[in-house]
XYZ file of C-alpha atoms in Angstrom:
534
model
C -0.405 -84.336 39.580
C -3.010 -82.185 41.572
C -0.935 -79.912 43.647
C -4.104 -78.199 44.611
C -5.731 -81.067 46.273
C -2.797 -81.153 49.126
C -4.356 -77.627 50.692
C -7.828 -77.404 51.844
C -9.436 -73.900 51.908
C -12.225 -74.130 54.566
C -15.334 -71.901 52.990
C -18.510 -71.273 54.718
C -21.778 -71.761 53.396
C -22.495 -68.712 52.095
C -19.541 -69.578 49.330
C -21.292 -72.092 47.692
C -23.823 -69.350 46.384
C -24.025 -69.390 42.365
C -22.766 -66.784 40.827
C -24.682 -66.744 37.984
C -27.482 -65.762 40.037
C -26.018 -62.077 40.322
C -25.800 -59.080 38.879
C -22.732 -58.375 36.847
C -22.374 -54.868 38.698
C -22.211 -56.728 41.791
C -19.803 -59.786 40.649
C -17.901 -57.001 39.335
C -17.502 -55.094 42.665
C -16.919 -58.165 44.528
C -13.853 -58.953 42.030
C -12.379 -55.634 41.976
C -12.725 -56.089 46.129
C -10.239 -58.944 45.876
C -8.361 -57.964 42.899
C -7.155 -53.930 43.551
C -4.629 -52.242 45.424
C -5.852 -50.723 48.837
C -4.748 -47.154 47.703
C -4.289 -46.525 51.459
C -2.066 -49.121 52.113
C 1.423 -48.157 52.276
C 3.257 -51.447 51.923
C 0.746 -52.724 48.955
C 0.644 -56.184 50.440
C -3.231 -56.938 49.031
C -2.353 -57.774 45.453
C 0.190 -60.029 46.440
C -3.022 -62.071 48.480
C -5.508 -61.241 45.416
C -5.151 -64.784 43.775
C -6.160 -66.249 47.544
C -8.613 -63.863 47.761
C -10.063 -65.073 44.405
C -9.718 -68.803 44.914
C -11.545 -68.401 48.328
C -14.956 -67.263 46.679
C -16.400 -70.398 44.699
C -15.059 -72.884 43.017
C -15.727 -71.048 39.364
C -13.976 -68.573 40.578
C -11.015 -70.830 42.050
C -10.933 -72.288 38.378
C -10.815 -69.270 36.471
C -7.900 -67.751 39.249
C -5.609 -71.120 38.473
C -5.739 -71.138 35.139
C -4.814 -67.498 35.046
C -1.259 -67.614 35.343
C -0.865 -63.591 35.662
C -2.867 -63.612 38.435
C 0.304 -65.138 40.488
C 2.600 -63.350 39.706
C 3.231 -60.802 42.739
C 5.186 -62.080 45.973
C 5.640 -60.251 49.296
C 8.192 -60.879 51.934
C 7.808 -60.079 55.466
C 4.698 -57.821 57.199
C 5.779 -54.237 57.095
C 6.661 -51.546 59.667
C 3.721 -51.896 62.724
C 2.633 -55.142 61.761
C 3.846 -58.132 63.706
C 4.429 -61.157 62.381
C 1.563 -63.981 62.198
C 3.406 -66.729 62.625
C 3.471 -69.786 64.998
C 6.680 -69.186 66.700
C 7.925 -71.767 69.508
C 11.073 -71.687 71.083
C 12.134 -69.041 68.322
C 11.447 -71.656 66.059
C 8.899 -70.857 62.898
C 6.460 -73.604 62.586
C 4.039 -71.661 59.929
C 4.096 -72.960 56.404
C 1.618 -70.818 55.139
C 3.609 -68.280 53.611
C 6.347 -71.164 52.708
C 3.717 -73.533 50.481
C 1.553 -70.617 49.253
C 5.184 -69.128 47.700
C 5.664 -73.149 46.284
C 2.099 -72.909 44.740
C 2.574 -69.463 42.878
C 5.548 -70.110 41.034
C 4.429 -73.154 39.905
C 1.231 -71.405 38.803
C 2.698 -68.514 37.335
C 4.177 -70.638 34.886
C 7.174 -69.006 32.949
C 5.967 -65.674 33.206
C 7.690 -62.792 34.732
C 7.354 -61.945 38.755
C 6.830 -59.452 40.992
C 8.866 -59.224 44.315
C 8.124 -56.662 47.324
C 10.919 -57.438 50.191
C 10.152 -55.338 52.735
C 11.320 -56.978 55.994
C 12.574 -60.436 57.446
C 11.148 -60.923 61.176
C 10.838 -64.350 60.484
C 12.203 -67.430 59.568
C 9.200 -68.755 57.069
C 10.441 -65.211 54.969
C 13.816 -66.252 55.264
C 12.840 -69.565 53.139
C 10.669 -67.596 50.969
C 14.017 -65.317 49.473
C 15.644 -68.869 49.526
C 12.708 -69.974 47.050
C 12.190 -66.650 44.817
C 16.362 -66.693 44.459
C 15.759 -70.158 42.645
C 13.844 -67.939 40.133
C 15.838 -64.913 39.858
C 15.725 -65.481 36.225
C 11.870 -63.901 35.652
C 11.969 -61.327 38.054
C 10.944 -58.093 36.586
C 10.408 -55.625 39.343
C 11.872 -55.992 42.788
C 10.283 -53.394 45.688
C 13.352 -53.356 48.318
C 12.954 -51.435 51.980
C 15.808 -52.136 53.835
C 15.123 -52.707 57.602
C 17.102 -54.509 60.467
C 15.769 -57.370 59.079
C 15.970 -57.104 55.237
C 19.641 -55.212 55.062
C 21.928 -55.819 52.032
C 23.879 -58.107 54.215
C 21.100 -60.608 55.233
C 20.238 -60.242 51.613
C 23.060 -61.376 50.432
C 23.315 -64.265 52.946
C 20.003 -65.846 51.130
C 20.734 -65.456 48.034
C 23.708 -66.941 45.833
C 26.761 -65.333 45.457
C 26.177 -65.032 41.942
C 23.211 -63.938 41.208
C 21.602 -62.314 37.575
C 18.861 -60.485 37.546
C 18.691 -60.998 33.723
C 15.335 -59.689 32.996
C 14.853 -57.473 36.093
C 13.495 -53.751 34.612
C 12.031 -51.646 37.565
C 13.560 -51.494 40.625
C 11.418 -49.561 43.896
C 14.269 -48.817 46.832
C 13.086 -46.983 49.660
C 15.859 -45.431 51.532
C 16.769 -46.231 55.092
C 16.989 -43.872 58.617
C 20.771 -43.004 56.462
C 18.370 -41.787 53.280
C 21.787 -42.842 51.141
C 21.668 -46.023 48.467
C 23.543 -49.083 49.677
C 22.682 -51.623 47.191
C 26.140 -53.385 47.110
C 27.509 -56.003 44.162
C 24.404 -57.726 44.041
C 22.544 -54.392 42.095
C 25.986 -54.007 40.392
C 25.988 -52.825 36.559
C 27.101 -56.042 35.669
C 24.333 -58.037 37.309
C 21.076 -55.622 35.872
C 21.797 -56.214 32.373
C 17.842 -54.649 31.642
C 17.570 -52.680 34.386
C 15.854 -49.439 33.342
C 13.138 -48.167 35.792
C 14.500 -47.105 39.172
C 12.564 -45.255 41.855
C 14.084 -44.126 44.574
C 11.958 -43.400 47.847
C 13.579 -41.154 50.349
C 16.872 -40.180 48.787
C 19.356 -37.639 50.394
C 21.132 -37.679 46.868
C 24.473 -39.883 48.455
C 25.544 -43.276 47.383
C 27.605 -45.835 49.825
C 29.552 -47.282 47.208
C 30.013 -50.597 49.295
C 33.616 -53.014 48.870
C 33.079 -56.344 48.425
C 35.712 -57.572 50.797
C 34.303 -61.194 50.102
C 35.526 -61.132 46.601
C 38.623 -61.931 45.246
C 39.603 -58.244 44.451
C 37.605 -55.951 46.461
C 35.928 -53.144 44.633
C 33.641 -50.396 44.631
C 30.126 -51.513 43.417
C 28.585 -49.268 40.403
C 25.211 -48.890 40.128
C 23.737 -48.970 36.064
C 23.110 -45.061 36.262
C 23.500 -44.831 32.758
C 21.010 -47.467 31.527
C 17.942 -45.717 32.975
C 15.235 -44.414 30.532
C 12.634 -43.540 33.775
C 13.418 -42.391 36.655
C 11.149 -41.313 39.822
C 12.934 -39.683 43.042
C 10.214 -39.832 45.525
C 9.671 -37.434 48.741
C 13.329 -36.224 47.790
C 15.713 -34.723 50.441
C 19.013 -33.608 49.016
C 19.968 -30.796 47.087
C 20.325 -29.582 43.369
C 23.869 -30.778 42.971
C 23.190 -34.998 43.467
C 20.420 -34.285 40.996
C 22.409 -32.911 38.178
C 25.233 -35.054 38.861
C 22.744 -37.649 38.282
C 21.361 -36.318 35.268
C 24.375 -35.620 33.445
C 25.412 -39.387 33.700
C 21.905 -40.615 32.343
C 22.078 -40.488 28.835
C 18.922 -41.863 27.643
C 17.156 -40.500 30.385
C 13.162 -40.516 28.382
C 10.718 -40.153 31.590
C 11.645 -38.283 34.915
C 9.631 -37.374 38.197
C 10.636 -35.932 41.249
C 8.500 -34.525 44.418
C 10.881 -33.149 46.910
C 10.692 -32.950 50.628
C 11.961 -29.543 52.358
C 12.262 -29.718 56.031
C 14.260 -26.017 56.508
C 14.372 -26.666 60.156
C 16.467 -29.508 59.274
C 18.549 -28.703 56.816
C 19.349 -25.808 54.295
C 20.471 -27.026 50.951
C 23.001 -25.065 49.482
C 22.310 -23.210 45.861
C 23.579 -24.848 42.100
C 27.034 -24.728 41.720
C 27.425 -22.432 38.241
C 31.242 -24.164 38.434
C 30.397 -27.693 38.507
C 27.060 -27.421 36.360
C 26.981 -24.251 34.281
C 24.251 -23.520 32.750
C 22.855 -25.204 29.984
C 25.167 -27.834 30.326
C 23.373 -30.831 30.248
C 21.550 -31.494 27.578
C 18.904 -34.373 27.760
C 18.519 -35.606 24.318
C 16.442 -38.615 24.971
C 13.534 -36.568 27.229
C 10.510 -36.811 26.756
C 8.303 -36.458 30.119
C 9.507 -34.291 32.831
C 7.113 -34.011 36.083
C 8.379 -31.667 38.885
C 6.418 -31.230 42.309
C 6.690 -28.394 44.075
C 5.216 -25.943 47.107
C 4.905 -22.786 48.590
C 7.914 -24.194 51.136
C 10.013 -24.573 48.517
C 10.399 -20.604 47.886
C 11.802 -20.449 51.264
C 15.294 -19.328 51.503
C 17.800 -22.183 51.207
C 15.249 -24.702 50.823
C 15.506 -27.112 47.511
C 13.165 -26.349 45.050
C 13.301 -29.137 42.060
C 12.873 -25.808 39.512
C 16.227 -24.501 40.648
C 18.068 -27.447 38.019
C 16.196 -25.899 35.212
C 18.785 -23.308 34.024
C 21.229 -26.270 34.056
C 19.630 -28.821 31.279
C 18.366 -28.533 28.101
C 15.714 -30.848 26.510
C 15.094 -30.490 22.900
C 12.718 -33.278 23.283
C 10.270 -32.607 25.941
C 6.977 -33.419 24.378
C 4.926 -34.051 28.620
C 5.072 -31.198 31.070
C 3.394 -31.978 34.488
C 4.189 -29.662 37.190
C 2.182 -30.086 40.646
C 1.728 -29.111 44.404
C 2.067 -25.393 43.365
C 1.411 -22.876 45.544
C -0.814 -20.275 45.506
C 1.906 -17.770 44.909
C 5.349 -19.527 43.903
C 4.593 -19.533 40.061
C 3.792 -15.913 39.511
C 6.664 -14.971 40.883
C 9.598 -14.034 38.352
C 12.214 -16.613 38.557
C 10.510 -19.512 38.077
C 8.239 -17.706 35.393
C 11.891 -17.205 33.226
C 13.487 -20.327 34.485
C 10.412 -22.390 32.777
C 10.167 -20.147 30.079
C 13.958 -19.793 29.338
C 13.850 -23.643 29.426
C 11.070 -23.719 26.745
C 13.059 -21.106 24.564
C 16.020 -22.397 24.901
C 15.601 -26.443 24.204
C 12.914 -25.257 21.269
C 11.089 -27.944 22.498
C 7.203 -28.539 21.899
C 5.239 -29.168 24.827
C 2.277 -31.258 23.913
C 0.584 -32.380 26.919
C 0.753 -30.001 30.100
C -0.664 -31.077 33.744
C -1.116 -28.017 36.118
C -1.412 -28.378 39.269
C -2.608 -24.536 40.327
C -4.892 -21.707 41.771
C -5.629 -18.829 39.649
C -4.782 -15.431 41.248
C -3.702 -14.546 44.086
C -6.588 -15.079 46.548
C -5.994 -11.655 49.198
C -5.942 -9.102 46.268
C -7.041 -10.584 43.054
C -7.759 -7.137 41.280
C -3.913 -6.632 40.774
C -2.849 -10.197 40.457
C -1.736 -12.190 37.511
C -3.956 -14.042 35.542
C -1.742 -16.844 34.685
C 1.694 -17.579 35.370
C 3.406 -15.427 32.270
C 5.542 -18.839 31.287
C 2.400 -20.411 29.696
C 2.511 -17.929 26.982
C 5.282 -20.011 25.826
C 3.634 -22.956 25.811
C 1.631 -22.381 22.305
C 2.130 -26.348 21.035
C -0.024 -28.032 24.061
C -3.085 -29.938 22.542
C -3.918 -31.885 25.749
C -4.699 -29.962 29.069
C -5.050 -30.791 32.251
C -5.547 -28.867 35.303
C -5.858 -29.362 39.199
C -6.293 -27.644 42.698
C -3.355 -27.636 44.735
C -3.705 -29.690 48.192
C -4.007 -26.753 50.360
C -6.322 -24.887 52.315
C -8.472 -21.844 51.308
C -6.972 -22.108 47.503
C -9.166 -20.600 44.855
C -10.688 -23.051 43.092
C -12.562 -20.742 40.023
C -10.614 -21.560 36.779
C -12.324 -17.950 34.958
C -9.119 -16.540 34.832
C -7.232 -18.567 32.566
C -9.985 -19.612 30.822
C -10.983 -16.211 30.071
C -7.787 -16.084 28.275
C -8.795 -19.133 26.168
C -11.595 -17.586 24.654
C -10.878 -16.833 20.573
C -12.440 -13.545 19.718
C -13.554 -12.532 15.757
C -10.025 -10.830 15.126
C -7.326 -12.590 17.424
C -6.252 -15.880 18.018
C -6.999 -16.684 21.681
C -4.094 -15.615 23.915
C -3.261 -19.245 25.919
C -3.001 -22.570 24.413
C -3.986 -22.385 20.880
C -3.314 -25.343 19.460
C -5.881 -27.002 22.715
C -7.942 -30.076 21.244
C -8.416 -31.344 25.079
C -8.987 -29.890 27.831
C -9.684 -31.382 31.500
C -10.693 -29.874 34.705
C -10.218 -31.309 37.930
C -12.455 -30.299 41.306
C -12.169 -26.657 39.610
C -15.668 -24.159 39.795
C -15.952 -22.362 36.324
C -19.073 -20.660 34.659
C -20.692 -22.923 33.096
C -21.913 -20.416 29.957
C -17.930 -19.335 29.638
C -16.767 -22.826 29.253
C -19.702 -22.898 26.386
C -18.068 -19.165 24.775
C -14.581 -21.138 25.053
C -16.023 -24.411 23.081
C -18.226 -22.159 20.496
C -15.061 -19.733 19.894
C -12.579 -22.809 18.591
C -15.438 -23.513 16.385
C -14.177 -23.524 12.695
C -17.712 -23.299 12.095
C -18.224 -20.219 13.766
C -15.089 -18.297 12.689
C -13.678 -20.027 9.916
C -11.465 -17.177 8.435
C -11.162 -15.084 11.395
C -9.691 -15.166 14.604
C -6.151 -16.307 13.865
C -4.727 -19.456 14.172
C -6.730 -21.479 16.423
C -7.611 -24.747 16.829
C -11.196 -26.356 17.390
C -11.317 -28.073 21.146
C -12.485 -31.585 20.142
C -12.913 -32.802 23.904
C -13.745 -31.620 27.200
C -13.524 -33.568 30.321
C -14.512 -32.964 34.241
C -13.816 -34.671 36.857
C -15.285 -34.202 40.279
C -14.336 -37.012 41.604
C -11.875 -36.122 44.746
C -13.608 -32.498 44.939
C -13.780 -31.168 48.349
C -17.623 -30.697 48.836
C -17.571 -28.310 51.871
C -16.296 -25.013 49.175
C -19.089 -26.042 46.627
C -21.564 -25.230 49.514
C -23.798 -28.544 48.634
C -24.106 -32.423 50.252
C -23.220 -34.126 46.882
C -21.226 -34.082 44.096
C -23.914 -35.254 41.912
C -25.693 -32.293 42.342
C -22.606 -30.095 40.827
C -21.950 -32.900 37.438
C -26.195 -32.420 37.177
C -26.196 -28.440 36.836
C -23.172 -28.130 34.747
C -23.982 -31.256 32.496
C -27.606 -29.600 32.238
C -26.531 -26.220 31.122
C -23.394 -27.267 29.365
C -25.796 -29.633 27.075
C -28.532 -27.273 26.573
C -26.202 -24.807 25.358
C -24.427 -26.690 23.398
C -27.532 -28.194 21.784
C -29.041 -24.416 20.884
C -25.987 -23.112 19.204
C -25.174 -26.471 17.502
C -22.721 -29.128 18.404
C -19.534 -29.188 17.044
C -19.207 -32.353 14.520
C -17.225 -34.708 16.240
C -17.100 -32.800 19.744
C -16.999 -34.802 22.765
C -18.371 -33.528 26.184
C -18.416 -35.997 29.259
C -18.472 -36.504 32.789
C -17.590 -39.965 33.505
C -14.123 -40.728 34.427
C -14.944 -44.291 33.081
C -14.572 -42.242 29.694
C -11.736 -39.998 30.602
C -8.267 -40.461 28.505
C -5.684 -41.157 30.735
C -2.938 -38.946 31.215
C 0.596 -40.767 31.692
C 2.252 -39.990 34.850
C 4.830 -41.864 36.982
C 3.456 -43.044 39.788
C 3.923 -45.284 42.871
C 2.975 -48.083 41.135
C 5.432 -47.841 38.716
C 6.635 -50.849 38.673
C 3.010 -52.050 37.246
C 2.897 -49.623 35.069
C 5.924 -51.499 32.923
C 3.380 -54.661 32.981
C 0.215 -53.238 31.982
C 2.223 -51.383 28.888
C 3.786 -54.853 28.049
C -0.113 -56.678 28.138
C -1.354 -53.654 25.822
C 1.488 -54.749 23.261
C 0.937 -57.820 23.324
């Protein structure tokens, strides 16, 4: 049987190019074109067209696209918010079988392997028979993106799917909350039905749950999400208070990964402070944690506004190996209470931070003769080997790094006063001095100081990254320009004094190590980490 054969892709000329007759930069580009994300594009509906895209380009490429059965994997229902739908609609009637027989192709040529599902909406009747078809495969779904609209609600949901229904190998789940911000998932995301379930992001949250009753059952109940199965969780643009969060935390036990970026609108609402009689403090102890990412701003130091830093006093996490705190203000770290509450939480869990993201600027910017160096809590923070550290997305924020790494620098008789344990170090659209990066890498040099200088050890690897930089502060056109004069006095320096053996100095991100991170693509994240085991 040739399924292929019964739809004809019309190509132009130009498609019947061969391929072999270009470069492999620019067969490269032209895949990636088809293949990526738009990072732009809120409702990540290109991957789910990327095998299309592929097939449409030659017929090599149309081979190599249907005998890769990954490549199929991703499904997307409905259009998203402001786009219409592109159907052939008569008489309210949907005569399009596009998306219908496309959605019959790719799970035949996915094969066995597990799916991707993005429901975001259900204005018309083709995605209607698309749920109909996915719900016949329920069985390899792995990560379901739900929005819930007028058209995609639980209820319609439920009215196209079986009564029944298992999601026995489902792990991530996206939901982005509605115009009620609450979670109304209902008995089919019951515990009993997400047997693997556990990656959840939540998009939106105002930290309530509408425990719906099943009034079609037999026994009407409350449905009960599997809170306590989750090893990763992301709350995304967050808008309720401390309490939900600790509430939540407390009844994840084997909570190992957790982000969350809040939203404060104090026009809106004002959140009210932790509880010390429902969560006293170091209550909660988080066994299992390993990465903890908090995003914060200079909003959040507002009065009554959440700030995500406010549940520190609360948990304990004797495991906490991944620090990555972001969005900081110019200001909101140096001041004292979340400079103890971070370093109280470092104290008290005995934990060993290994790998720190900052997101930061150095000093405050109107009177940086009596400012702080450094936030004070990072004096704590003597295990980190891997460093990262970014600008803030704000306006007029210092972006010269010399403070802190001033205070990196290992002198003949002390041990350098920040980080010195540092093997890896990355800066991100920061300015430094060239020549005192170079005194930072020549002081951890064992050759240098072998005996002296305290317990320090050697930076191995430095990284910079200028790719997002904002070119108007660096007062030039190009970014190459910057990468040429710091690679060019970085280098010679380096090369005068004597490389360290086995140091590593670049400016490609192709070369960078990646630092883990939750991100919006979660979901993928769980797939790529499952292809690298395999």
């Amino acid at each position: 049987m040739a399924p292929d054969k019964r739809i004809k892709i019309k190509r132009p000329s130009i498609m019947t190019t061969k391929l072999p007759q270009l470069p492999d930069e620019v067969l490269c580009l032209i895949f990636l074109a088809v293949v990526q994300e738009e990072p732009r594009s809120p409702w990540k509906n290109t991957r789910a067209q990327a095998p299309w895209n592929v097939s449409a380009v030659c017929r090599v490429w149309r081979r190599v696209a249907l005998d890769s059965a990954r490549l199929w994997t991703r499904f997307q229902v409905g259009f998203g918010i402001g786009y219409p739908p592109r159907c052939k609609n008569k008489s309210e009637f949907c005569l399009s079988q596009r998306h219908t027989i496309r959605c019959m192709y790719q799970l035949q040529r996915s094969g066995s392997m597990p799916i991707s599902v993005d429901m975001w909406d259900m204005q018309c009747q083709c995605m209607e028979s698309m749920v109909r078809l996915l719900a016949g495969h329920v069985e390899r779904w792995e990560v379901l993106r739900l929005r819930p609209t007028d058209s995609m609600s639980y209820d319609n949901l439920r009215d196209f799917t079986p009564s029944k229904i298992h999601f026995a190998s489902l792990r991530h789940l996206e939901y982005e909350c509605d115009a009620e911000q609450d979670i109304c998932l209902g008995h089919h995301f019951d515990v009993s039905v997400l047997p693997s379930l556990t990656s959840f992001q939540i998009v939106r949250w105002d930290g309530t749950e509408n425990k719906s009753v099943g009034s079609s059952l037999p026994k009407p109940r409350e449905a009960r999400f599997a809170w306590t199965r989750l090893t990763r969780v992301y709350l995304q643009d967050y808008r309720g208070h401390a309490g939900s969060i600790l509430s939540f935390l407390k009844g994840s036990p084997v909570l190992a990964s957790f982000r969350i970026s809040a939203v404060r609108d104090c026009t809106r609402q004002m959140h009210p402070p932790v509880n010390v009689q429902d969560h006293p403090h170091d209550s909660i102890i988080l066994a299992h944690l390993v990465h903890l990412d908090i995003e914060v701003n200079d909003e959040a130091n507002t009065t009554g506004c959440f700030c995500p830093l406010s549940i520190l006093p609360v948990i304990r996490t004797p495991g906490l190996s991944e620090l990555v705190l972001t969005g900081l203000g110019m200001r909101y770290l140096y001041e004292p209470q979340p400079n103890a509450d971070l370093s109280e939480l470092v104290l008290r869990s005995q934990c060993l931070i290994r790998t720190l993201q900052l997101s930061i600027s150095w000093g405050y910017p109107d009177d940086p003769e009596d400012a702080n160096p450094y936030p004070s809590f990072l004096q704590q923070l003597t295990a980190v080997q891997s460093l990262r550290l970014t600008l803030p997305d704000e306006p007029y924020t210092p972006d010269d790094c010399a403070p802190v790494l001033r205070h990196m620098l290992r002198t003949e008789d002390t041990a350098a006063e920040l980080f010195p344990n540092l093997q890896r170090l990355h800066l991100a659209q920061h300015r430094f001095d060239p020549c005192l990066l170079l005194q930072v890498i020549q002081s951890r040099n064992d050759r240098l100081w072998p005996k002296k200088g305290g317990n320090t050890q050697r930076l191995d690897t430095v990284e910079v990254d200028f790719r997002n930089a904002p070119l108007g502060s660096y007062g030039v056109k190009r970014v190459e320009d910057v990468v040429r004069h710091y690679a060019a006095v970085l280098e010679t320096g380096l090369e005068i004094c004597g490389m360290p053996e086995g140091f590593r100095l670049t400016f490609d991100p192709d070369k960078f190590v990646p630092f883990q991170r939750l991100t919006g693509e979660f979901g993928d994240q769980l797939a790529s980490e499952e292809g690298e085991d395999e």
